[in-house]
mmCIF file of N, CA and C in Angstrom:
data_model
loop_
_atom_site.group_PDB
_atom_site.id
_atom_site.type_symbol
_atom_site.label_atom_id
_atom_site.label_comp_id
_atom_site.label_asym_id
_atom_site.label_seq_id
_atom_site.Cartn_x
_atom_site.Cartn_y
_atom_site.Cartn_z
ATOM 1 N N UNK A 1 261.020 -13.164 141.530
ATOM 2 C CA UNK A 1 260.159 -14.362 141.207
ATOM 3 C C UNK A 1 259.957 -15.273 142.419
ATOM 4 N N UNK A 2 260.858 -15.273 143.244
ATOM 5 C CA UNK A 2 260.887 -16.235 144.358
ATOM 6 C C UNK A 2 259.612 -15.903 145.298
ATOM 7 N N UNK A 3 259.251 -14.633 145.339
ATOM 8 C CA UNK A 3 258.118 -14.224 146.190
ATOM 9 C C UNK A 3 256.783 -14.607 145.624
ATOM 10 N N UNK A 4 256.695 -14.654 144.344
ATOM 11 C CA UNK A 4 255.365 -14.970 143.672
ATOM 12 C C UNK A 4 254.924 -16.381 144.085
ATOM 13 N N UNK A 5 255.884 -17.489 143.977
ATOM 14 C CA UNK A 5 255.352 -18.692 144.394
ATOM 15 C C UNK A 5 254.880 -18.820 145.817
ATOM 16 N N UNK A 6 255.746 -18.106 146.688
ATOM 17 C CA UNK A 6 255.347 -18.111 148.160
ATOM 18 C C UNK A 6 253.957 -17.423 148.353
ATOM 19 N N UNK A 7 253.702 -16.368 147.530
ATOM 20 C CA UNK A 7 252.402 -15.673 147.735
ATOM 21 C C UNK A 7 251.391 -16.640 147.224
ATOM 22 N N UNK A 8 251.466 -17.252 146.152
ATOM 23 C CA UNK A 8 250.565 -18.221 145.617
ATOM 24 C C UNK A 8 250.268 -19.300 146.503
ATOM 25 N N UNK A 9 251.416 -19.792 147.137
ATOM 26 C CA UNK A 9 251.250 -20.845 148.124
ATOM 27 C C UNK A 9 250.399 -20.418 149.316
ATOM 28 N N UNK A 10 250.669 -19.252 149.735
ATOM 29 C CA UNK A 10 249.921 -18.660 150.896
ATOM 30 C C UNK A 10 248.496 -18.537 150.618
ATOM 31 N N UNK A 11 248.208 -17.971 149.365
ATOM 32 C CA UNK A 11 246.812 -17.876 148.968
ATOM 33 C C UNK A 11 246.165 -19.140 148.872
ATOM 34 N N UNK A 12 246.812 -20.212 148.367
ATOM 35 C CA UNK A 12 246.300 -21.537 148.253
ATOM 36 C C UNK A 12 246.037 -22.037 149.669
ATOM 37 N N UNK A 13 246.919 -21.949 150.578
ATOM 38 C CA UNK A 13 246.772 -22.326 151.888
ATOM 39 C C UNK A 13 245.530 -21.615 152.551
ATOM 40 N N UNK A 14 245.537 -20.328 152.377
ATOM 41 C CA UNK A 14 244.401 -19.630 152.921
ATOM 42 C C UNK A 14 242.972 -20.079 152.396
ATOM 43 N N UNK A 15 243.064 -20.434 151.118
ATOM 44 C CA UNK A 15 241.762 -20.852 150.514
ATOM 45 C C UNK A 15 241.409 -22.272 150.928
ATOM 46 N N UNK A 16 242.448 -23.174 151.195
ATOM 47 C CA UNK A 16 242.236 -24.465 151.685
ATOM 48 C C UNK A 16 241.726 -24.442 153.066
ATOM 49 N N UNK A 17 242.166 -23.477 153.951
ATOM 50 C CA UNK A 17 241.793 -23.375 155.293
ATOM 51 C C UNK A 17 240.324 -22.764 155.359
ATOM 52 N N UNK A 18 239.982 -21.990 154.489
ATOM 53 C CA UNK A 18 238.714 -21.273 154.588
ATOM 54 C C UNK A 18 237.568 -22.156 153.886
ATOM 55 N N UNK A 19 237.874 -23.179 153.060
ATOM 56 C CA UNK A 19 236.989 -23.923 152.411
ATOM 57 C C UNK A 19 236.067 -24.736 153.386
ATOM 58 N N UNK A 20 236.613 -25.436 154.389
ATOM 59 C CA UNK A 20 235.717 -26.181 155.265
ATOM 60 C C UNK A 20 234.840 -25.141 155.980
ATOM 61 N N UNK A 21 235.102 -24.006 156.288
ATOM 62 C CA UNK A 21 234.361 -23.028 157.024
ATOM 63 C C UNK A 21 233.302 -22.523 156.177
ATOM 64 N N UNK A 22 233.479 -22.437 154.874
ATOM 65 C CA UNK A 22 232.450 -21.886 153.921
ATOM 66 C C UNK A 22 231.355 -22.855 153.660
ATOM 67 N N UNK A 23 231.853 -24.202 153.592
ATOM 68 C CA UNK A 23 230.758 -25.249 153.202
ATOM 69 C C UNK A 23 229.868 -25.510 154.484
ATOM 70 N N UNK A 24 228.661 -25.375 154.477
ATOM 71 C CA UNK A 24 227.798 -25.514 155.581
ATOM 72 C C UNK A 24 227.503 -27.031 155.923
ATOM 73 N N UNK A 25 227.332 -27.834 154.966
ATOM 74 C CA UNK A 25 226.868 -29.130 155.089
ATOM 75 C C UNK A 25 227.818 -30.074 155.966
ATOM 76 N N UNK A 26 229.150 -30.077 155.638
ATOM 77 C CA UNK A 26 229.970 -30.924 156.709
ATOM 78 C C UNK A 26 229.938 -30.318 158.057
ATOM 79 N N UNK A 27 229.797 -29.052 158.302
ATOM 80 C CA UNK A 27 229.669 -28.560 159.611
ATOM 81 C C UNK A 27 228.425 -28.955 160.283
ATOM 82 N N UNK A 28 227.290 -29.116 159.550
ATOM 83 C CA UNK A 28 226.038 -29.639 160.089
ATOM 84 C C UNK A 28 226.002 -31.177 160.351
ATOM 85 N N UNK A 29 226.861 -31.916 159.607
ATOM 86 C CA UNK A 29 226.749 -33.334 159.839
ATOM 87 C C UNK A 29 227.312 -33.914 161.063
ATOM 88 N N UNK A 30 228.471 -33.437 161.572
ATOM 89 C CA UNK A 30 229.100 -34.034 162.705
ATOM 90 C C UNK A 30 228.104 -33.964 164.031
ATOM 91 N N UNK A 31 227.369 -32.884 164.265
ATOM 92 C CA UNK A 31 226.531 -32.967 165.395
ATOM 93 C C UNK A 31 225.452 -33.997 165.301
ATOM 94 N N UNK A 32 224.946 -34.233 164.093
ATOM 95 C CA UNK A 32 223.985 -35.265 163.872
ATOM 96 C C UNK A 32 224.557 -36.661 164.200
ATOM 97 N N UNK A 33 225.722 -36.837 163.653
ATOM 98 C CA UNK A 33 226.419 -38.107 164.027
ATOM 99 C C UNK A 33 226.751 -38.243 165.476
ATOM 100 N N UNK A 34 227.076 -37.194 166.099
ATOM 101 C CA UNK A 34 227.252 -37.200 167.575
ATOM 102 C C UNK A 34 225.934 -37.467 168.234
ATOM 103 N N UNK A 35 224.877 -36.968 167.751
ATOM 104 C CA UNK A 35 223.615 -37.249 168.469
ATOM 105 C C UNK A 35 223.222 -38.663 168.169
ATOM 106 N N UNK A 36 223.504 -39.252 167.017
ATOM 107 C CA UNK A 36 223.239 -40.627 166.701
ATOM 108 C C UNK A 36 224.106 -41.491 167.614
ATOM 109 N N UNK A 37 225.411 -41.117 167.834
ATOM 110 C CA UNK A 37 226.309 -42.003 168.646
ATOM 111 C C UNK A 37 225.818 -42.008 170.104
ATOM 112 N N UNK A 38 225.339 -40.742 170.556
ATOM 113 C CA UNK A 38 224.864 -40.660 171.838
ATOM 114 C C UNK A 38 223.606 -41.443 172.123
ATOM 115 N N UNK A 39 222.675 -41.484 171.029
ATOM 116 C CA UNK A 39 221.583 -42.189 171.184
ATOM 117 C C UNK A 39 221.951 -43.703 171.230
ATOM 118 N N UNK A 40 222.791 -44.121 170.388
ATOM 119 C CA UNK A 40 223.182 -45.543 170.510
ATOM 120 C C UNK A 40 223.777 -45.889 171.806
ATOM 121 N N UNK A 41 224.523 -44.994 172.342
ATOM 122 C CA UNK A 41 225.238 -45.252 173.655
ATOM 123 C C UNK A 41 224.165 -45.227 174.739
ATOM 124 N N UNK A 42 223.088 -44.384 174.688
ATOM 125 C CA UNK A 42 221.993 -44.543 175.608
ATOM 126 C C UNK A 42 221.178 -45.814 175.591
ATOM 127 N N UNK A 43 220.974 -46.223 174.292
ATOM 128 C CA UNK A 43 220.258 -47.540 174.027
ATOM 129 C C UNK A 43 221.046 -48.668 174.535
ATOM 130 N N UNK A 44 222.302 -48.708 174.331
ATOM 131 C CA UNK A 44 223.084 -49.885 174.751
ATOM 132 C C UNK A 44 223.197 -49.915 176.335
ATOM 133 N N UNK A 45 223.306 -48.681 176.883
ATOM 134 C CA UNK A 45 223.365 -48.599 178.345
ATOM 135 C C UNK A 45 221.997 -49.069 179.009
ATOM 136 N N UNK A 46 220.895 -48.796 178.309
ATOM 137 C CA UNK A 46 219.588 -49.110 178.849
ATOM 138 C C UNK A 46 219.394 -50.581 178.761
ATOM 139 N N UNK A 47 219.916 -51.263 177.680
ATOM 140 C CA UNK A 47 219.898 -52.720 177.564
ATOM 141 C C UNK A 47 220.806 -53.313 178.610
ATOM 142 N N UNK A 48 221.987 -52.812 178.988
ATOM 143 C CA UNK A 48 222.706 -53.308 180.001
ATOM 144 C C UNK A 48 222.036 -53.261 181.307
ATOM 145 N N UNK A 49 221.374 -52.137 181.629
ATOM 146 C CA UNK A 49 220.646 -51.991 182.786
ATOM 147 C C UNK A 49 219.445 -53.031 182.894
ATOM 148 N N UNK A 50 218.769 -53.191 181.820
ATOM 149 C CA UNK A 50 217.733 -54.223 181.782
ATOM 150 C C UNK A 50 218.280 -55.653 182.033
ATOM 151 N N UNK A 51 219.441 -55.950 181.486
ATOM 152 C CA UNK A 51 220.081 -57.241 181.706
ATOM 153 C C UNK A 51 220.426 -57.438 183.070
ATOM 154 N N UNK A 52 220.995 -56.379 183.753
ATOM 155 C CA UNK A 52 221.402 -56.523 185.128
ATOM 156 C C UNK A 52 220.184 -56.733 186.006
ATOM 157 N N UNK A 53 219.144 -56.031 185.744
ATOM 158 C CA UNK A 53 217.861 -56.078 186.622
ATOM 159 C C UNK A 53 217.314 -57.408 186.420
ATOM 160 N N UNK A 54 217.319 -58.026 185.260
ATOM 161 C CA UNK A 54 216.793 -59.380 184.887
ATOM 162 C C UNK A 54 217.583 -60.424 185.651
ATOM 163 N N UNK A 55 218.959 -60.319 185.634
ATOM 164 C CA UNK A 55 219.783 -61.120 186.390
ATOM 165 C C UNK A 55 219.602 -61.062 187.907
ATOM 166 N N UNK A 56 219.442 -59.945 188.426
ATOM 167 C CA UNK A 56 219.106 -59.690 189.824
ATOM 168 C C UNK A 56 217.756 -60.347 190.154
ATOM 169 N N UNK A 57 216.753 -60.263 189.286
ATOM 170 C CA UNK A 57 215.477 -60.779 189.610
ATOM 171 C C UNK A 57 215.523 -62.331 189.604
ATOM 172 N N UNK A 58 216.313 -62.855 188.672
ATOM 173 C CA UNK A 58 216.549 -64.338 188.680
ATOM 174 C C UNK A 58 217.249 -64.852 189.930
ATOM 175 N N UNK A 59 218.270 -64.078 190.342
ATOM 176 C CA UNK A 59 218.995 -64.503 191.503
ATOM 177 C C UNK A 59 218.130 -64.333 192.793
ATOM 178 N N UNK A 60 217.271 -63.351 192.821
ATOM 179 C CA UNK A 60 216.396 -63.187 193.894
ATOM 180 C C UNK A 60 215.313 -64.288 193.901
ATOM 181 N N UNK A 61 214.869 -64.679 192.831
ATOM 182 C CA UNK A 61 213.877 -65.776 192.691
ATOM 183 C C UNK A 61 214.570 -67.100 193.219
ATOM 184 N N UNK A 62 215.781 -67.380 192.733
ATOM 185 C CA UNK A 62 216.453 -68.612 193.154
ATOM 186 C C UNK A 62 216.746 -68.578 194.665
ATOM 187 N N UNK A 63 217.074 -67.416 195.216
ATOM 188 C CA UNK A 63 217.415 -67.294 196.537
ATOM 189 C C UNK A 63 216.150 -67.608 197.498
ATOM 190 N N UNK A 64 214.934 -66.980 196.974
ATOM 191 C CA UNK A 64 213.700 -67.196 197.782
ATOM 192 C C UNK A 64 213.291 -68.607 197.652
ATOM 193 N N UNK A 65 213.403 -69.234 196.459
ATOM 194 C CA UNK A 65 212.881 -70.495 196.276
ATOM 195 C C UNK A 65 213.836 -71.630 196.867
ATOM 196 N N UNK A 66 215.089 -71.311 196.941
ATOM 197 C CA UNK A 66 216.031 -72.255 197.421
ATOM 198 C C UNK A 66 216.355 -72.226 198.823
#
């Protein structure tokens, strides 16, 4: 009788391990979230570049006028 609970536990463990692989939707969602995060990162980086260029333009204008 001691082997039967172990076998059932192993079968439960194997079922729990294979469940995420069998379900397609959670596997499809993380790449979309990754793409969204990458898009947000690119957007934020572009705004930082725009801010740096604007600051450089203001400094150049002040240097030329002063």
